[in-house]
Amino acid sequence: MSVDPAIEKIVTETIEGEEEGIPMWSWFAIAGVVLVVLIIIALIIALVLCSRKKKDLAQPLLKPKIK
């Protein structure tokens, strides 16, 4: 019984663990880094908003440029 060479190659690569593309663990690492960056940005924004004085709360964070 002969096996098609293309099928044999796919089976051999799958058994040996040679996969093309990015491994699954790296996707989790990328997602973790993105999550940490988003949390840090949210904490910085919260810190800026909470550190403003009461009288400054009526003023906008960014003053509009008057021409």
mmCIF file of N, CA and C in Angstrom:
data_model
loop_
_atom_site.group_PDB
_atom_site.id
_atom_site.type_symbol
_atom_site.label_atom_id
_atom_site.label_comp_id
_atom_site.label_asym_id
_atom_site.label_seq_id
_atom_site.Cartn_x
_atom_site.Cartn_y
_atom_site.Cartn_z
ATOM 1 N N MET A 1 0.851 -1.178 0.000
ATOM 2 C CA MET A 1 0.000 0.000 0.000
ATOM 3 C C MET A 1 0.894 1.238 0.000
ATOM 4 N N SER A 2 0.724 2.080 -1.000
ATOM 5 C CA SER A 2 1.553 3.291 -1.066
ATOM 6 C C SER A 2 0.759 4.495 -0.563
ATOM 7 N N VAL A 3 1.480 5.376 0.085
ATOM 8 C CA VAL A 3 0.868 6.584 0.635
ATOM 9 C C VAL A 3 1.332 7.768 -0.200
ATOM 10 N N ASP A 4 0.423 8.673 -0.432
ATOM 11 C CA ASP A 4 0.756 9.882 -1.187
ATOM 12 C C ASP A 4 1.867 10.645 -0.459
ATOM 13 N N PRO A 5 2.906 11.074 -1.147
ATOM 14 C CA PRO A 5 4.025 11.764 -0.488
ATOM 15 C C PRO A 5 3.608 13.038 0.243
ATOM 16 N N ALA A 6 2.615 13.753 -0.287
ATOM 17 C CA ALA A 6 2.161 14.985 0.370
ATOM 18 C C ALA A 6 1.522 14.667 1.719
ATOM 19 N N ILE A 7 0.707 13.615 1.757
ATOM 20 C CA ILE A 7 0.063 13.215 3.010
ATOM 21 C C ILE A 7 1.110 12.720 3.998
ATOM 22 N N GLU A 8 2.074 11.960 3.510
ATOM 23 C CA GLU A 8 3.137 11.458 4.386
ATOM 24 C C GLU A 8 3.932 12.614 5.000
ATOM 25 N N LYS A 9 4.199 13.642 4.204
ATOM 26 C CA LYS A 9 4.940 14.801 4.709
ATOM 27 C C LYS A 9 4.148 15.515 5.806
ATOM 28 N N ILE A 10 2.843 15.715 5.587
ATOM 29 C CA ILE A 10 1.997 16.384 6.585
ATOM 30 C C ILE A 10 1.970 15.587 7.882
ATOM 31 N N VAL A 11 1.789 14.278 7.779
ATOM 32 C CA VAL A 11 1.740 13.425 8.969
ATOM 33 C C VAL A 11 3.075 13.451 9.698
ATOM 34 N N THR A 12 4.178 13.376 8.960
ATOM 35 C CA THR A 12 5.508 13.388 9.573
ATOM 36 C C THR A 12 5.763 14.705 10.289
ATOM 37 N N GLU A 13 5.422 15.840 9.648
ATOM 38 C CA GLU A 13 5.639 17.143 10.285
ATOM 39 C C GLU A 13 4.773 17.301 11.523
ATOM 40 N N THR A 14 3.545 16.780 11.480
ATOM 41 C CA THR A 14 2.658 16.882 12.637
ATOM 42 C C THR A 14 3.191 16.047 13.795
ATOM 43 N N ILE A 15 3.673 14.858 13.509
ATOM 44 C CA ILE A 15 4.199 13.986 14.561
ATOM 45 C C ILE A 15 5.467 14.580 15.163
ATOM 46 N N GLU A 16 6.333 15.135 14.324
ATOM 47 C CA GLU A 16 7.589 15.703 14.815
ATOM 48 C C GLU A 16 7.390 17.058 15.483
ATOM 49 N N GLY A 17 6.217 17.637 15.342
ATOM 50 C CA GLY A 17 5.929 18.899 16.010
ATOM 51 C C GLY A 17 6.397 20.127 15.263
ATOM 52 N N GLU A 18 6.755 19.981 14.029
ATOM 53 C CA GLU A 18 7.179 21.143 13.254
ATOM 54 C C GLU A 18 5.936 21.818 12.688
ATOM 55 N N GLU A 19 5.621 22.984 13.231
ATOM 56 C CA GLU A 19 4.454 23.715 12.759
ATOM 57 C C GLU A 19 4.904 25.049 12.191
ATOM 58 N N GLU A 20 4.178 25.513 11.215
ATOM 59 C CA GLU A 20 4.466 26.825 10.670
ATOM 60 C C GLU A 20 3.608 27.851 11.387
ATOM 61 N N GLY A 21 4.081 29.085 11.430
ATOM 62 C CA GLY A 21 3.319 30.141 12.062
ATOM 63 C C GLY A 21 3.779 30.389 13.489
ATOM 64 N N ILE A 22 3.006 31.217 14.170
ATOM 65 C CA ILE A 22 3.354 31.610 15.537
ATOM 66 C C ILE A 22 2.785 30.583 16.507
ATOM 67 N N PRO A 23 3.584 30.092 17.461
ATOM 68 C CA PRO A 23 3.077 29.118 18.436
ATOM 69 C C PRO A 23 2.006 29.724 19.349
ATOM 70 N N MET A 24 1.203 28.855 19.928
ATOM 71 C CA MET A 24 0.082 29.311 20.753
ATOM 72 C C MET A 24 0.555 30.091 21.969
ATOM 73 N N TRP A 25 1.659 29.671 22.602
ATOM 74 C CA TRP A 25 2.101 30.351 23.822
ATOM 75 C C TRP A 25 2.483 31.791 23.535
ATOM 76 N N SER A 26 2.956 32.075 22.326
ATOM 77 C CA SER A 26 3.347 33.454 22.026
ATOM 78 C C SER A 26 2.121 34.351 21.887
ATOM 79 N N TRP A 27 0.999 33.789 21.428
ATOM 80 C CA TRP A 27 -0.233 34.592 21.374
ATOM 81 C C TRP A 27 -0.672 34.976 22.784
ATOM 82 N N PHE A 28 -0.547 34.042 23.736
ATOM 83 C CA PHE A 28 -0.903 34.365 25.116
ATOM 84 C C PHE A 28 0.048 35.408 25.688
ATOM 85 N N ALA A 29 1.320 35.337 25.330
ATOM 86 C CA ALA A 29 2.293 36.320 25.801
ATOM 87 C C ALA A 29 1.974 37.703 25.240
ATOM 88 N N ILE A 30 1.642 37.767 23.966
ATOM 89 C CA ILE A 30 1.291 39.051 23.344
ATOM 90 C C ILE A 30 0.035 39.621 23.988
ATOM 91 N N ALA A 31 -0.973 38.778 24.204
ATOM 92 C CA ALA A 31 -2.214 39.239 24.835
ATOM 93 C C ALA A 31 -1.953 39.720 26.258
ATOM 94 N N GLY A 32 -1.076 39.042 26.980
ATOM 95 C CA GLY A 32 -0.742 39.463 28.344
ATOM 96 C C GLY A 32 -0.059 40.813 28.368
ATOM 97 N N VAL A 33 0.859 41.043 27.443
ATOM 98 C CA VAL A 33 1.552 42.336 27.382
ATOM 99 C C VAL A 33 0.566 43.449 27.044
ATOM 100 N N VAL A 34 -0.323 43.201 26.088
ATOM 101 C CA VAL A 34 -1.327 44.205 25.721
ATOM 102 C C VAL A 34 -2.228 44.507 26.912
ATOM 103 N N LEU A 35 -2.629 43.482 27.641
ATOM 104 C CA LEU A 35 -3.485 43.682 28.810
ATOM 105 C C LEU A 35 -2.780 44.515 29.875
ATOM 106 N N VAL A 36 -1.518 44.224 30.135
ATOM 107 C CA VAL A 36 -0.755 44.986 31.131
ATOM 108 C C VAL A 36 -0.620 46.442 30.702
ATOM 109 N N VAL A 37 -0.352 46.689 29.426
ATOM 110 C CA VAL A 37 -0.226 48.065 28.932
ATOM 111 C C VAL A 37 -1.545 48.816 29.090
ATOM 112 N N LEU A 38 -2.661 48.170 28.774
ATOM 113 C CA LEU A 38 -3.964 48.820 28.933
ATOM 114 C C LEU A 38 -4.255 49.139 30.395
ATOM 115 N N ILE A 39 -3.898 48.243 31.301
ATOM 116 C CA ILE A 39 -4.109 48.492 32.729
ATOM 117 C C ILE A 39 -3.251 49.662 33.192
ATOM 118 N N ILE A 40 -2.003 49.729 32.741
ATOM 119 C CA ILE A 40 -1.123 50.837 33.131
ATOM 120 C C ILE A 40 -1.681 52.161 32.621
ATOM 121 N N ILE A 41 -2.166 52.192 31.384
ATOM 122 C CA ILE A 41 -2.749 53.424 30.839
ATOM 123 C C ILE A 41 -3.970 53.833 31.650
ATOM 124 N N ALA A 42 -4.819 52.876 32.002
ATOM 125 C CA ALA A 42 -6.008 53.186 32.801
ATOM 126 C C ALA A 42 -5.619 53.720 34.176
ATOM 127 N N LEU A 43 -4.584 53.154 34.791
ATOM 128 C CA LEU A 43 -4.141 53.639 36.099
ATOM 129 C C LEU A 43 -3.566 55.049 36.009
ATOM 130 N N ILE A 44 -2.830 55.342 34.952
ATOM 131 C CA ILE A 44 -2.283 56.694 34.783
ATOM 132 C C ILE A 44 -3.413 57.703 34.604
ATOM 133 N N ILE A 45 -4.414 57.358 33.798
ATOM 134 C CA ILE A 45 -5.553 58.260 33.606
ATOM 135 C C ILE A 45 -6.293 58.462 34.919
ATOM 136 N N ALA A 46 -6.506 57.391 35.678
ATOM 137 C CA ALA A 46 -7.187 57.508 36.971
ATOM 138 C C ALA A 46 -6.372 58.362 37.934
ATOM 139 N N LEU A 47 -5.055 58.199 37.929
ATOM 140 C CA LEU A 47 -4.195 58.994 38.802
ATOM 141 C C LEU A 47 -4.274 60.472 38.450
ATOM 142 N N VAL A 48 -4.265 60.793 37.163
ATOM 143 C CA VAL A 48 -4.354 62.188 36.734
ATOM 144 C C VAL A 48 -5.698 62.776 37.132
ATOM 145 N N LEU A 49 -6.765 62.029 36.935
ATOM 146 C CA LEU A 49 -8.092 62.550 37.264
ATOM 147 C C LEU A 49 -8.285 62.694 38.767
ATOM 148 N N CYS A 50 -7.751 61.772 39.554
ATOM 149 C CA CYS A 50 -7.937 61.819 41.003
ATOM 150 C C CYS A 50 -7.015 62.836 41.669
ATOM 151 N N SER A 51 -5.928 63.192 41.014
ATOM 152 C CA SER A 51 -4.992 64.118 41.643
ATOM 153 C C SER A 51 -5.360 65.579 41.396
ATOM 154 N N ARG A 52 -6.379 65.830 40.604
ATOM 155 C CA ARG A 52 -6.793 67.213 40.357
ATOM 156 C C ARG A 52 -7.506 67.767 41.579
ATOM 157 N N LYS A 53 -7.311 69.043 41.819
ATOM 158 C CA LYS A 53 -7.972 69.693 42.951
ATOM 159 C C LYS A 53 -9.449 69.881 42.625
ATOM 160 N N LYS A 54 -10.247 70.073 43.679
ATOM 161 C CA LYS A 54 -11.694 70.201 43.489
ATOM 162 C C LYS A 54 -12.028 71.392 42.591
ATOM 163 N N LYS A 55 -11.328 72.516 42.783
ATOM 164 C CA LYS A 55 -11.650 73.704 41.984
ATOM 165 C C LYS A 55 -11.240 73.526 40.521
ATOM 166 N N ASP A 56 -10.305 72.625 40.266
ATOM 167 C CA ASP A 56 -9.859 72.395 38.897
ATOM 168 C C ASP A 56 -10.774 71.437 38.133
ATOM 169 N N LEU A 57 -11.684 70.787 38.839
ATOM 170 C CA LEU A 57 -12.527 69.795 38.177
ATOM 171 C C LEU A 57 -13.453 70.425 37.147
ATOM 172 N N ALA A 58 -13.800 71.709 37.345
ATOM 173 C CA ALA A 58 -14.674 72.376 36.386
ATOM 174 C C ALA A 58 -13.928 72.717 35.099
ATOM 175 N N GLN A 59 -12.605 72.784 35.174
ATOM 176 C CA GLN A 59 -11.796 73.127 34.001
ATOM 177 C C GLN A 59 -11.526 71.859 33.182
ATOM 178 N N PRO A 60 -11.484 72.001 31.870
ATOM 179 C CA PRO A 60 -11.156 70.826 31.051
ATOM 180 C C PRO A 60 -9.692 70.428 31.221
ATOM 181 N N LEU A 61 -9.410 69.147 31.002
ATOM 182 C CA LEU A 61 -8.029 68.674 31.116
ATOM 183 C C LEU A 61 -7.125 69.342 30.086
ATOM 184 N N LEU A 62 -7.607 69.454 28.876
ATOM 185 C CA LEU A 62 -6.832 70.086 27.817
ATOM 186 C C LEU A 62 -7.481 71.419 27.470
ATOM 187 N N LYS A 63 -6.724 72.486 27.634
ATOM 188 C CA LYS A 63 -7.271 73.809 27.335
ATOM 189 C C LYS A 63 -7.302 74.008 25.826
ATOM 190 N N PRO A 64 -8.434 74.485 25.297
ATOM 191 C CA PRO A 64 -8.502 74.712 23.850
ATOM 192 C C PRO A 64 -7.596 75.870 23.445
ATOM 193 N N LYS A 65 -7.004 75.763 22.269
ATOM 194 C CA LYS A 65 -6.133 76.825 21.773
ATOM 195 C C LYS A 65 -6.990 77.941 21.189
ATOM 196 N N ILE A 66 -6.749 79.145 21.648
ATOM 197 C CA ILE A 66 -7.493 80.306 21.157
ATOM 198 C C ILE A 66 -6.634 81.006 20.116
ATOM 199 N N LYS A 67 -7.200 81.186 18.943
ATOM 200 C CA LYS A 67 -6.436 81.834 17.866
ATOM 201 C C LYS A 67 -6.702 83.318 17.843
#
